[in-house]
Coordinates of C-alpha atoms in Angstrom, one line a residue:
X1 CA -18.2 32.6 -22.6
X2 CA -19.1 28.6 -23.1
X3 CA -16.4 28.3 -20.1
X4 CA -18.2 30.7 -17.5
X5 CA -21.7 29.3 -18.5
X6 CA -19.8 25.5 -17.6
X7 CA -18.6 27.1 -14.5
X8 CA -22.3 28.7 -13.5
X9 CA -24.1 25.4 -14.5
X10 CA -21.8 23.6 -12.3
X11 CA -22.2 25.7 -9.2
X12 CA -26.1 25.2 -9.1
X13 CA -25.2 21.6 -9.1
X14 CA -22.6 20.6 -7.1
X15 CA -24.0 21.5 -3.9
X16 CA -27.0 19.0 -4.6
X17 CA -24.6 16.7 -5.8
X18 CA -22.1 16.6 -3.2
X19 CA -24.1 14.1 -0.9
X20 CA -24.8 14.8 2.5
X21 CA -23.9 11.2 3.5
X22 CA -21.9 11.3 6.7
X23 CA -23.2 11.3 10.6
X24 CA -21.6 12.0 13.4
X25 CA -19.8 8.8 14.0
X26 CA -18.1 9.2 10.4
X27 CA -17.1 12.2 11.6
X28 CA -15.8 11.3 14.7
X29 CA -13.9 8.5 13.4
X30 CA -12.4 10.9 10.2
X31 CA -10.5 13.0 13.1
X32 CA -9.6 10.3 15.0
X33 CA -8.2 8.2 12.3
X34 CA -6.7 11.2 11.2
X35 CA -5.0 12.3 14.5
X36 CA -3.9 8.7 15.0
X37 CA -0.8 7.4 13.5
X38 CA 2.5 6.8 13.7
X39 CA 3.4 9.7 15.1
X40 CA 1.6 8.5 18.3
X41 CA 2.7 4.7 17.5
X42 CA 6.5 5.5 17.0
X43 CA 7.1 8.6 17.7
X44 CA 5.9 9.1 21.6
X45 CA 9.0 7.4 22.7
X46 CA 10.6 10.4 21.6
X47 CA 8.5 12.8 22.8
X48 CA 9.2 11.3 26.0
X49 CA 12.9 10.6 25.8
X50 CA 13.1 14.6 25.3
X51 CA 11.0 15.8 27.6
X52 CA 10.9 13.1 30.3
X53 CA 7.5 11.9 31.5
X54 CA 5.8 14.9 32.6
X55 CA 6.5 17.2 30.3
X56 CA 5.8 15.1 27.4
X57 CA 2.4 14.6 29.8
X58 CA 2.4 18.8 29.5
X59 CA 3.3 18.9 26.0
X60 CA 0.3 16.6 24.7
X61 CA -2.2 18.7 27.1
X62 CA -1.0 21.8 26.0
X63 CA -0.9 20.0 21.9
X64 CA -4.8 19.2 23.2
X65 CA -5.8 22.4 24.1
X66 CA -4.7 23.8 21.4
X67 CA -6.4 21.3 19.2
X68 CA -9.3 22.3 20.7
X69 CA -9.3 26.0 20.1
X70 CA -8.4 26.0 16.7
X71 CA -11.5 23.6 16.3
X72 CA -13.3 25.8 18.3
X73 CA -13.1 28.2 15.7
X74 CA -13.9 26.0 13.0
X75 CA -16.7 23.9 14.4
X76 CA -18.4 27.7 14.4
X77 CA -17.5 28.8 11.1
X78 CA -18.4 25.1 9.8
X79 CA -22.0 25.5 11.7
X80 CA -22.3 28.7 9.8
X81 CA -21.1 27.6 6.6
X82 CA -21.0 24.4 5.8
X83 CA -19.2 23.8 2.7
X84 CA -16.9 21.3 0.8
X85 CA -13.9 24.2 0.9
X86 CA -13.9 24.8 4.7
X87 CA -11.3 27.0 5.7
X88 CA -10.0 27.6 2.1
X89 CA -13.3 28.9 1.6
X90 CA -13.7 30.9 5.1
X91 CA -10.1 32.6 4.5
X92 CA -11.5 34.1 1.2
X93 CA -14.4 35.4 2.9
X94 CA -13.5 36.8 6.2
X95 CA -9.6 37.4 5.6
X96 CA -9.9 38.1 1.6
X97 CA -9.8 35.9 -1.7
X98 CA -6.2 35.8 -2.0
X99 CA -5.3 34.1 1.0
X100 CA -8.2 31.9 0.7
X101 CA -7.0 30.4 -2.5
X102 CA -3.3 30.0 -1.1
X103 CA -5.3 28.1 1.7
X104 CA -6.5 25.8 0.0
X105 CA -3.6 24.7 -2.2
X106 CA -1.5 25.0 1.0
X107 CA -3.9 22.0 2.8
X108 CA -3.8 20.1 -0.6
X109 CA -0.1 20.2 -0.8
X110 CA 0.2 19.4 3.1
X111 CA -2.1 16.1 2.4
X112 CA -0.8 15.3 -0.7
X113 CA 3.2 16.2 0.3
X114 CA 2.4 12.8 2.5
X115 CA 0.2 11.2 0.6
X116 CA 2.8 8.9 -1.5
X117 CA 5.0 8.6 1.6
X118 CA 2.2 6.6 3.4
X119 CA 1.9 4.5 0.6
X120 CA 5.3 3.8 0.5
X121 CA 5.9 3.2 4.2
X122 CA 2.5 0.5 4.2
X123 CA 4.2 -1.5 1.4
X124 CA 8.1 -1.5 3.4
X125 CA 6.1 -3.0 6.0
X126 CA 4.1 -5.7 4.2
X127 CA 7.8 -6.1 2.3
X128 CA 8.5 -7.2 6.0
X129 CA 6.1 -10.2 6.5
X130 CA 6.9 -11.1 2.4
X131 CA 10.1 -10.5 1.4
X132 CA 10.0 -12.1 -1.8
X133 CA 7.2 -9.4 -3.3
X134 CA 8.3 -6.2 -4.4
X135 CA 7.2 -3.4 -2.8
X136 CA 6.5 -1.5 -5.4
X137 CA 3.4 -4.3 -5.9
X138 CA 2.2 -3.6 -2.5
X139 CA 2.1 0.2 -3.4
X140 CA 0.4 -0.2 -6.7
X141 CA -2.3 -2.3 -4.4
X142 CA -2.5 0.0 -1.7
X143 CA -2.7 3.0 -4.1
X144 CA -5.7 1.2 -6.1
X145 CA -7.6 0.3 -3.3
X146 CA -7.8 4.1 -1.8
X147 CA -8.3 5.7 -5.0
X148 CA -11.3 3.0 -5.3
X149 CA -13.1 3.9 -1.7
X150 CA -12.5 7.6 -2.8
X151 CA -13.9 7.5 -5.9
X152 CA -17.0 5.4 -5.1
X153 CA -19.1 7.2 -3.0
X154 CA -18.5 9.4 0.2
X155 CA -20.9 6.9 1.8
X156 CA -18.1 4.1 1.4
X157 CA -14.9 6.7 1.3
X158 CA -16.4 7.4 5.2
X159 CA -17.6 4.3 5.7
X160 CA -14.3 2.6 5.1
X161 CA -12.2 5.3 7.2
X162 CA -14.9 4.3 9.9
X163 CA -13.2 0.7 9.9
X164 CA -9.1 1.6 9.3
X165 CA -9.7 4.4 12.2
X166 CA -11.1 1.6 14.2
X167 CA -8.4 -0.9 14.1
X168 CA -6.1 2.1 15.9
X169 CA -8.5 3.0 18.2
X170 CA -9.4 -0.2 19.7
X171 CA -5.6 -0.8 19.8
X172 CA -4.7 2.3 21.5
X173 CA -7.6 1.8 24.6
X174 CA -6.1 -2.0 24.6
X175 CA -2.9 -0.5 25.5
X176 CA -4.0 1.8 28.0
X177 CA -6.2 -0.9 29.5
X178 CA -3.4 -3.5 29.6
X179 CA -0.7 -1.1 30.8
X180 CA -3.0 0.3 33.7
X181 CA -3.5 -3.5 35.1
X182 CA 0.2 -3.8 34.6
X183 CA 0.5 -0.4 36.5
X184 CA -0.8 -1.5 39.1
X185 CA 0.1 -5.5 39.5
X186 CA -3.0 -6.8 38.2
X187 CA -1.0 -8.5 35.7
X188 CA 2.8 -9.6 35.2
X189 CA 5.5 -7.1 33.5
X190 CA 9.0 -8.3 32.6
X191 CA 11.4 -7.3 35.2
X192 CA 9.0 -5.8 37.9
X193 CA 8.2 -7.9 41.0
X194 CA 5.7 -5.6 42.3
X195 CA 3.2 -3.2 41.4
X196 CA 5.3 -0.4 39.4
X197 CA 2.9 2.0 40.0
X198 CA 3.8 5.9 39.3
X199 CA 7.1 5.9 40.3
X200 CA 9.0 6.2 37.1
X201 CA 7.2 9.4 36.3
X202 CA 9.6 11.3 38.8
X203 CA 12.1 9.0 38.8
X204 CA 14.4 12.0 37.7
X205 CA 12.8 14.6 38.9
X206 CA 9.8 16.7 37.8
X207 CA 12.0 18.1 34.1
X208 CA 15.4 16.1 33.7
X209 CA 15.7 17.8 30.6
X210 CA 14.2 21.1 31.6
X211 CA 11.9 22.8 30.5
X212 CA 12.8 23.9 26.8
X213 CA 12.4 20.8 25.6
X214 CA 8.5 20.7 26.3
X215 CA 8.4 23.6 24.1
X216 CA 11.1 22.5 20.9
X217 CA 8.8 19.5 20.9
X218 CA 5.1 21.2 20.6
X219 CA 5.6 20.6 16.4
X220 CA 5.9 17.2 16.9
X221 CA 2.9 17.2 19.5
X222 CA 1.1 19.8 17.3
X223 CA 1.6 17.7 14.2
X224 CA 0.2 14.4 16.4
X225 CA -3.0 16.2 16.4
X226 CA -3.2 17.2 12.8
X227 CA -6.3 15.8 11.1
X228 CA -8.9 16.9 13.7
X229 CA -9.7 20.0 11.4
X230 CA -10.8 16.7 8.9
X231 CA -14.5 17.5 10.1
X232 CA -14.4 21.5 9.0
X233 CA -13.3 19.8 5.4
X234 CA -16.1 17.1 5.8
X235 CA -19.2 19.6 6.8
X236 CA -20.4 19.9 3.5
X237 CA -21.1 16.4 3.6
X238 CA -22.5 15.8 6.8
X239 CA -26.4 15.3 7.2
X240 CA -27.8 18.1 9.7
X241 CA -24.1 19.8 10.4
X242 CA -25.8 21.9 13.0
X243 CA -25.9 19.0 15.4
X244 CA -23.1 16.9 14.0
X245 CA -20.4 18.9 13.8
X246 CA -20.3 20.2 17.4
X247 CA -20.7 16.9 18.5
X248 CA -17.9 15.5 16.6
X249 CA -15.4 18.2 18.0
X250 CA -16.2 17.8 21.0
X251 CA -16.2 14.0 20.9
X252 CA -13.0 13.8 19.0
X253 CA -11.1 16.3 21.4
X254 CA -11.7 14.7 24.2
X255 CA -10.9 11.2 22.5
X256 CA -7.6 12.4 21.6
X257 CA -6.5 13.7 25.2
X258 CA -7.3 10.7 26.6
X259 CA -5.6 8.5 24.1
X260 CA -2.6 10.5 23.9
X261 CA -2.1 11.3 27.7
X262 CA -3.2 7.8 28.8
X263 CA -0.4 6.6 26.1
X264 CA 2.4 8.3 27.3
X265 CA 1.5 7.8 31.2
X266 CA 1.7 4.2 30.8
X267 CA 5.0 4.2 28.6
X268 CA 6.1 6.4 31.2
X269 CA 5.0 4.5 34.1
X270 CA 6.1 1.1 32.7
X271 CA 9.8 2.1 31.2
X272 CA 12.6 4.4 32.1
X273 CA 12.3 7.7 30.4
X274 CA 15.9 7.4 28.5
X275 CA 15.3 4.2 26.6
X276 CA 11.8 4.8 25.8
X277 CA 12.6 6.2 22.6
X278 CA 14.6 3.7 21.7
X279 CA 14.7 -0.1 21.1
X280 CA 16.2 -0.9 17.6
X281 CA 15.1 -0.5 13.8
X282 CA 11.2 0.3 12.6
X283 CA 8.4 -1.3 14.5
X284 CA 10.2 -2.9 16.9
X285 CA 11.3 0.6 18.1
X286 CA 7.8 1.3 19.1
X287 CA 7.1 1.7 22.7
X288 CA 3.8 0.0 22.4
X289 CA 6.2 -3.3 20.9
X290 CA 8.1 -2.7 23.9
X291 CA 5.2 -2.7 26.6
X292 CA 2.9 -5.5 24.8
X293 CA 6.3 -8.1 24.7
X294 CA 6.8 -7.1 28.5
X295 CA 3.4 -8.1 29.5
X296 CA 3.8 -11.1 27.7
X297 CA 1.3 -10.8 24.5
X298 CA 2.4 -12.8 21.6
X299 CA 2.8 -11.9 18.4
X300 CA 3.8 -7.8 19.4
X301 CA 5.9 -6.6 16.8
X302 CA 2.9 -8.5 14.3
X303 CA 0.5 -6.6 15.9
X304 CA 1.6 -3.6 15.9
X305 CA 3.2 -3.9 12.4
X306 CA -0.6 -4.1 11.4
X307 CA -2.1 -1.3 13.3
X308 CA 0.5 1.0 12.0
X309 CA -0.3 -0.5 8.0
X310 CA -4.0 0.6 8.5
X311 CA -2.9 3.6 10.6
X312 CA -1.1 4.9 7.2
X313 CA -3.8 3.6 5.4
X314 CA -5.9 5.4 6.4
X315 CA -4.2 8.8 6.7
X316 CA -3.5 8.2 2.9
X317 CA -7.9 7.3 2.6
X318 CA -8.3 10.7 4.6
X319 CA -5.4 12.6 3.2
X320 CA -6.7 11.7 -0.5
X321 CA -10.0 12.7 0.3
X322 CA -9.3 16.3 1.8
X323 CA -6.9 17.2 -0.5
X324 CA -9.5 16.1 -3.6
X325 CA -12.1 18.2 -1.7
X326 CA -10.2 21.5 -1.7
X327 CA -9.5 21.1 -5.2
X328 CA -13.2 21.0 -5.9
X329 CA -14.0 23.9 -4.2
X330 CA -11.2 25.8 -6.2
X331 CA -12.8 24.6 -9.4
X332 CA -16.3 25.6 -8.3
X333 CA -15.2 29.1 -7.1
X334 CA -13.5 29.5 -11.1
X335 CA -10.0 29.7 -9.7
X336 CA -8.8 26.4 -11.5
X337 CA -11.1 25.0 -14.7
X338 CA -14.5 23.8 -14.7
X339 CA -12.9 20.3 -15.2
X340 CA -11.5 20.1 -12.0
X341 CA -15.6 20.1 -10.4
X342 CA -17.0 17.4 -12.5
X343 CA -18.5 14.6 -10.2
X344 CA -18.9 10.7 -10.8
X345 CA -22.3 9.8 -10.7
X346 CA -21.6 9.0 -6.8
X347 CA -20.9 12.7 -6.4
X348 CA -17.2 12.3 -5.8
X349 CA -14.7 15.0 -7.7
X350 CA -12.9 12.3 -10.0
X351 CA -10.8 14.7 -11.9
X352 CA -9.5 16.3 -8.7
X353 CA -9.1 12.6 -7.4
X354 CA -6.6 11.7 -10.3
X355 CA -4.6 14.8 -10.4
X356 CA -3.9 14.6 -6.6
X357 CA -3.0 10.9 -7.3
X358 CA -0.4 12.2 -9.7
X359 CA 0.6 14.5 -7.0
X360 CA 1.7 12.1 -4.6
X361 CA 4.7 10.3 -7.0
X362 CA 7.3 12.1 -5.4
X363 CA 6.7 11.1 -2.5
X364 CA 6.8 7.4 -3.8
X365 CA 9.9 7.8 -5.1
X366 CA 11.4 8.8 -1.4
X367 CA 12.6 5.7 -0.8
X368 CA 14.4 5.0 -4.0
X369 CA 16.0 9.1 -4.2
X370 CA 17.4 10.0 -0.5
X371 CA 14.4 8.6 1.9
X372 CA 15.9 10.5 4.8
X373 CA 16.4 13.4 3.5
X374 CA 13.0 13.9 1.1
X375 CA 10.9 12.1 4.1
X376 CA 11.8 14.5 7.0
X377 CA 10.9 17.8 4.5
X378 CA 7.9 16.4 3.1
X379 CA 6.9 15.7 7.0
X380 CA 8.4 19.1 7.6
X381 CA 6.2 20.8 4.6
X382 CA 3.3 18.9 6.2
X383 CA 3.4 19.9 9.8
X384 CA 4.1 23.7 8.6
X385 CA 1.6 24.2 6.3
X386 CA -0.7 22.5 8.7
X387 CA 0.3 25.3 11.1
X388 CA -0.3 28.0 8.4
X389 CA -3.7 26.8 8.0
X390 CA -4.4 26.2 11.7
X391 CA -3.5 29.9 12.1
X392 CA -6.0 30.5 9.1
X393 CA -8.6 28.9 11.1
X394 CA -8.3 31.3 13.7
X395 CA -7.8 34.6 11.9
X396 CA -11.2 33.8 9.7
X397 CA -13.4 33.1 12.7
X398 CA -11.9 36.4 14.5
X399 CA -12.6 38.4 11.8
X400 CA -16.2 36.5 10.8
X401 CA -17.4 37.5 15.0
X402 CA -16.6 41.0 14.6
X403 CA -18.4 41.2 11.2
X404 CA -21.2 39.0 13.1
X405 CA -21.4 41.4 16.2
X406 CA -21.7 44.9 13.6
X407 CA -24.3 43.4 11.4
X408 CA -26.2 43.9 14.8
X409 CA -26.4 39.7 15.4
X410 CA -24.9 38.2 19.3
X411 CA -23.4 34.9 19.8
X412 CA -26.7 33.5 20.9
X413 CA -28.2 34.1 17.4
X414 CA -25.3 31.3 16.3
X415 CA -26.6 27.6 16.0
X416 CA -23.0 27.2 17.6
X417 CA -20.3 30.1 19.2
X418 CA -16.9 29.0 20.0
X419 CA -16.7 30.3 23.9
X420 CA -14.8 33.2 25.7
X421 CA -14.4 35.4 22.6
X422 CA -11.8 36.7 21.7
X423 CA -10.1 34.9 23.7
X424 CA -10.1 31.1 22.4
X425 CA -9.3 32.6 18.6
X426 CA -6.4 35.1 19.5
X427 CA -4.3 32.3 22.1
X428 CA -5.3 29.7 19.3
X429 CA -3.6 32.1 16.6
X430 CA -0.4 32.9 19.1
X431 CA 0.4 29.3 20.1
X432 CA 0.5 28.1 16.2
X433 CA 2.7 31.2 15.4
X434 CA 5.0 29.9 18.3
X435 CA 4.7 26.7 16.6
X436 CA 5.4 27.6 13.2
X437 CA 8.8 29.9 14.5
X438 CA 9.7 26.7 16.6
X439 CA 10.0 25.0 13.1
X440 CA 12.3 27.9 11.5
X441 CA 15.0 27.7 14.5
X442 CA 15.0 24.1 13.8
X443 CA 18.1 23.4 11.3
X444 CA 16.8 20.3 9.6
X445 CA 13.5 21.8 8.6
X446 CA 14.9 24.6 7.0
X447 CA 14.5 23.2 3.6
X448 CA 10.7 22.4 4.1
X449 CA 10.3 26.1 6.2
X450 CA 12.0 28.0 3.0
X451 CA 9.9 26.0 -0.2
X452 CA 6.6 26.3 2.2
X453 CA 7.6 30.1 2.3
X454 CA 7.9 29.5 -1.9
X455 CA 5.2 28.0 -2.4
X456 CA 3.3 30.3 -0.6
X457 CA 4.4 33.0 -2.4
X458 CA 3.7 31.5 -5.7
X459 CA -0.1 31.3 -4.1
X460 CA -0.8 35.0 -3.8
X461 CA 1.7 35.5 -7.3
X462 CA -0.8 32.8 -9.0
X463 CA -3.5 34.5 -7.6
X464 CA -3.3 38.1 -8.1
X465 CA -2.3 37.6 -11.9
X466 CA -5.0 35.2 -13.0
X467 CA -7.8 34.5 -11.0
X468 CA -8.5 38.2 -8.9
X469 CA -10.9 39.2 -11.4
X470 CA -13.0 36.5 -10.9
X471 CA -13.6 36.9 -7.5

C-alpha cells in the first residue's frame, strides 16, 4: 500500500517538476542534431553509389516526406498532449496499454542499443589524433561528460545539444555553400577546368542501377531521418507547446530536406557516382573529405573528424536523454517502481539516467567482442525499432481523430491538425511497414529483425502478466 501511495505522491509531482525549460530553437536544434550524423557524413556516398545521383536525390525526398507525415501525426498528438512519455504514452491511450508500454521500452532500447556504440566510435576517433591514450580513457570522458549535461538540468541538457547540433549544421550549409560555388566555377575543384555544373547527375543515365535500389535503400534513408520525433519526446518540456512544437516540425522538416538533398546534389555534381562511396578507411572515406580536399581546404580529414566526434556526441547527449525520459514515464504510469521517477533537484530522472547508462555497456564492448558483427545489429535493432515506433506514431493519431470526430469535436477545435486526414496518417503507416519488410529481406539484419521481434514479444508477455492490472 506504502508503494501505491509513493507512486500517487509522485504523479502529483512530477508534472510540476519536470521543468518546462525548452523553446523552440532547443527544439529545433534536438531534431536536427538528432537527424544529423554519420549516416549523412559517411554514409551518403553510399546511398549514392547504389542508387546513382537521382535516385538517391528521390530516395532522400521520399525519406523527407515521410519524415514529415509521421511528425505530422505527432506534432498533433504532442499539441494535445503534451507529456514526457510521447508516443509510449499515446499508444497506451489510443491503441491500448499493452502496446504502449512495449513502445516505450522499444524507443529506450533503440536509443540505448546505440548509445555505447557512439561513445565508442568518438573515442576511436580521438584514438586517431592521440595514439598514445587509450581509448577506453576517451570513453570514460565522453561518457562522464553526457551523463553530467543530462543530469544537471534540462535547461543545460538542451542548452548543450543546442551547441554539438550546431557544429554539424554550420558544417553541412558550409559544404553546400562551397560545393555550389565549385558547381558552378566560382571557385577551383581538383581536376575540373571548367564549371562542372550538373552534368554528372545524368552522366549515366536517369537510374544506372535501376530503380530497386532507391527502394532497398529507404532504411538507410529512413534511419538518416531518425531523431526528428526527438520533439514529440521533448513536449513535456517545452514552454507554451502549442506554439513551439508546430514550429519546430515544421522548421526542422524543412531543415532536413534541404541539408540532405543539397548534400547529395553537390557530391553528385562534383564526383562520379561509382567512387563516391568510396575513398579508403574511416573519415577519410567521407565524401565531404573528398569534396573539401578537392576545393583545396586544409586540414579536411581534421575537420571533418571533428564534426563527426560532436555529431556522435551529440546523438549519445540526445539518445541518453530520450531514452531516460521514457523510462520516467513508465515509472510514473506504475509499470516499473516508483524509483525509477525520482528527480534531482533539477528535475531530471536520475535513476532512469544511471540504469540507461548501464544499458549502453554492450555496446562499449563492440569493438573489443566482433565490432562488425555486434555494430551492424545494434544499428539494425535501432533503425527497426525506430520503424516500429514510427508506425506507432501513426496508428495512435488515426485512432485519437476518429475518437476526436465521435466525441462530436472537428479538426478546427485542435490548437493543431495534421492535414488531409486520413490520408497523411494511413500513407505514413504504409511507407514504414514497407520499410520495416525492406529490413526482413535483407540477410544481414536478420539477427537484429528476429531479437527486435523477441524483444517485442517479451513487451506484451511482461505486460500482460504484471503490470495489466494497474492500468
Amino acid at each position: 500500500m506504502q508503494s501505491s501511495n509513493s507512486n500517487t505522491h509522485q504523479d502529483q509531482n512530477a508534472p510540476q517538476t519536470l521543468k518546462r525549460a525548452m523553446s523552440t530553437r532547443h527544439l529545433v536544434m534536438l531534431s536536427l542534431g538528432g537527424a544529423i550524423g554519420t549516416g549523412l557524413f559517411l554514409g551518403s556516398g553510399e546511398v549514392i553509389a547504389q542508387t546513382g545521383p537521382i535516385g538517391a536525390i528521390l530516395a532522400y525526398i521520399l525519406g523527407g516526406l515521410i519524415a514529415y507525415m509521421v511528425m505530422l501525426c505527432l506534432g498533433e498528438l504532442a499539441v494535445h498532449m503534451p507529456v514526457a512519455g510521447s508516443f509510449g504514452t499515446y499508444a497506451k491511450h489510443y491503441i491500448g496499454p499493452g502496446t504502449g508500454y512495449m513502445v516505450s521500452w522499444l524507443y529506450w532500447l533503440t536509443w540505448t542499443a546505440t548509445l555505447g556504440t557512439e561513445f565508442t566510435a568518438a573515442a576511436l576517433l580521438m584514438q586517431e589524433w592521440f595514439p598514445h591514450i587509450s581509448m577506453w580513457i576517451w570513453t570514460i570522458i565522453f561518457a562522464v561528460t553526457i551523463f553530467g549535461l543530462n543530469l544537471s538540468s534540462t535547461r543545460i541538457f538542451a542548452e548543450s545539444e543546442f551547441w554539438l547540433a550546431l557544429v554539424k549544421v554550420v558544417t553541412v550549409i558550409a559544404f553546400i555553400i562551397l560545393g555550389l560555388l565549385a558547381i558552378f566555377g566560382l571557385i577551383p575543384f581538383e581536376g575540373k577546368e571548367s564549371a562542372p555544373l550538373f552534368h554528372n547527375l545524368t552522366s549515366h543515365g536517369w537510374f544506372p542501377q535501376g530503380l530497386i535500389p532507391i527502394f532497398t535503400t529507404m532504411l538507410i534513408v529512413n534511419f538518416a531521418f531518425s531523431g526528428t520525433e526527438l520533439i514529440g519526446v521533448a513536449a513535456g518540456e517545452t514552454k507554451d507547446p502549442a506554439v513551439n512544437v508546430p514550429k519546430a516540425i515544421n522548421a526542422a522538416i524543412w531543415r532536413l530536406l534541404i541539408f540532405f538533398v543539397g548534400t547529395i546534389i553537390v557530391i553528385s555534381a562534383l564526383l562520379p557516382f561509382e567512387i563516391a562511396g568510396l575513398g579508403g578507411e574511416g573519415v577519410s572515406s567521407s565524401p565531404f573529405v573528398t569534396v573539401f580536399n578537392y576545393i583545396g581546404i586544409p586540414y579536411a580529414d581534421d575537420i571533418i573528424r571533428f564534426v563527426i566526434i560532436t555529431a556522435l556526441l551529440s546523438a549519445a547527449n540526445s539518445g541518453l536523454y530520450a531514452a531516460s525520459r521514457m523510462m520516467w514515464s513508465l515509472s510514473d504510469q506504475r509499470q516499473l517502481p516508483s524509483v525509477f521517477s525520482k528527480l534531482s533537484k533539477g528535475g531530471t530522472p536520475i535513476i532512469a539516467l544511471v540504469v540507461t547508462m548501464f544499458g549502453a555497456i554492450p555496446g562499449l564492448l563492440s569493438e573489443h567482442y566482433a565490432p562488425e558483427t555486434i555494430f551492424k545489429n545494434l544499428l539494425g535493432v535501432a533503425a527497426f525499432t525506430m520503424v516500429i515506433v514510427w508506425m506507432c506514431i501513426c496508428w495512435s493519431q488515426f485512432n485519437f481523430r476518429r475518437q476526436w470526430y465521435k466525441a462530436g469535436y472537428t479538426a478546427k477545435d485542435l490548437k493543431f491538425a495534421a492535414p488531409l486526414y486520413p490520408i497523411v496518417p494511413i500513407l505514413g503507416f504504409v511507407f514504414c511497414t514497407i520499410t520495416g519488410l525492406s529490413m526482413a529481406a535483407d540477410p544481414e539484419m536478420h539477427a537484429g529483425f528476429i531479437a527486435c521481434l523477441i524483444f517485442i514479444a517479451g513487451c506484451y508477455l511482461s505486460y500482460y502478466m504484471f503490470y495489466r492490472d494497474r492500468t
